[in-house]
Steps between C-alpha positions, in 0.01 A plus 500: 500500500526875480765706307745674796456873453776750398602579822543165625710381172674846648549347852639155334751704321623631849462184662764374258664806490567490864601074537774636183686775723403244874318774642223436725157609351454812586853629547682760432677429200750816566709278779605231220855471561703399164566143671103470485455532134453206313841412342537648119594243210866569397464511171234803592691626731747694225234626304341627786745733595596644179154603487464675858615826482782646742351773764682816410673704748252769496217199590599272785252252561487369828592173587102414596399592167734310282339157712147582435365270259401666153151460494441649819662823413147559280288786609109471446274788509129511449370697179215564335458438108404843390532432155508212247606455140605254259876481397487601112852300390419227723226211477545401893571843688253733672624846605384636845541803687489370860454792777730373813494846664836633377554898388591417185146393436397148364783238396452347133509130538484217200367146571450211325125452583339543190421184471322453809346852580300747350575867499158565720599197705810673587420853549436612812673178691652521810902330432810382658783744318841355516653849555901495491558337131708698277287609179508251220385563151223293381477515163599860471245531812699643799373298848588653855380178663256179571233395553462197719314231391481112530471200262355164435534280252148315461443097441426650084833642492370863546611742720282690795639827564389693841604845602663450876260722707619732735452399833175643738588838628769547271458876330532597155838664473646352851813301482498134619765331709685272287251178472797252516590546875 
């Protein structure tokens, strides 16, 4: 029996994304109504809202927005690794500069695939950039985004770790339609 690739453990994790919210496979996730989310736990439920912030009055979101599930609020854009180095405070991290066709020239991006790339494994691969995260500090390492990759967990207990490909025809520096619709 064969290993399923990264893009089909991808297409599982929508499969089960989509029986979660009851949408049909396929559908659009933006006409979820709140009756058609899967009930929260109460004890959740409190902590859930102190943490969501309050649109301002400046920022109105609409009404569509606020339903729209989380994850499919993620923009992807295709990059190019233009440049690889190792992280010098941390054992795990590389640091990339990934060119996805903005002005500002290439983003800096940290990852965790040490481990399971080389630097001249990396360099020059085509990538999946999650886009819209705010910049986190990684290990004093400032990252304006993600790359998208996929994991399994081998019968040895180790871990496979595969970049998820951009799709045929999709161009360097062109943003994707959310993948989750």
């Amino acid at each position: 029996m064969t290993s399923p690739t990264a893009i089909e453990l991808l297409e599982d994790l929508i499969s089960d994304l989509e029986a979660k919210l009851n949408l049909a496979p396929g559908a659009d996730p933006s006409v979820l109504g709140k009756d058609t989310l899967p009930p929260k736990d109460d004890a959740n439920s409190k902590k859930d809202k102190k943490k969501q912030p309050k649109p301002s009055s400046k920022k109105e979101t609409s009404a569509a927005a606020q339903d729209i599930p989380e994850i499919c609020k993620l923009e992807f854009k295709v990059g190019l690794i233009t440049k690889v180095w190792v992280h010098p405070d941390a054992d795990k991290l590389y640091c990339e500069e990934i060119d996805v066709g903005e002005e500002g020239g290439p983003r800096q991006i940290a990852s965790g695939l040490r481990m399971h790339y080389s630097e001249e494994e990396m360099l020059g691969k085509r990538v999946l950039v999650v886009s819209n995260l705010k910049p986190k500090n990684l290990v004093g390492f400032k990252s304006h985004g993600m790359v998208l990759c996929a994991a399994e967990t081998k019968e040895d207990g180790s871990e496979k770790v595969e970049f998820i490909e951009p799709p045929e025809g999709g161009k360097q520096k062109s943003k994707l339609p959310h993948l989750f619709a």
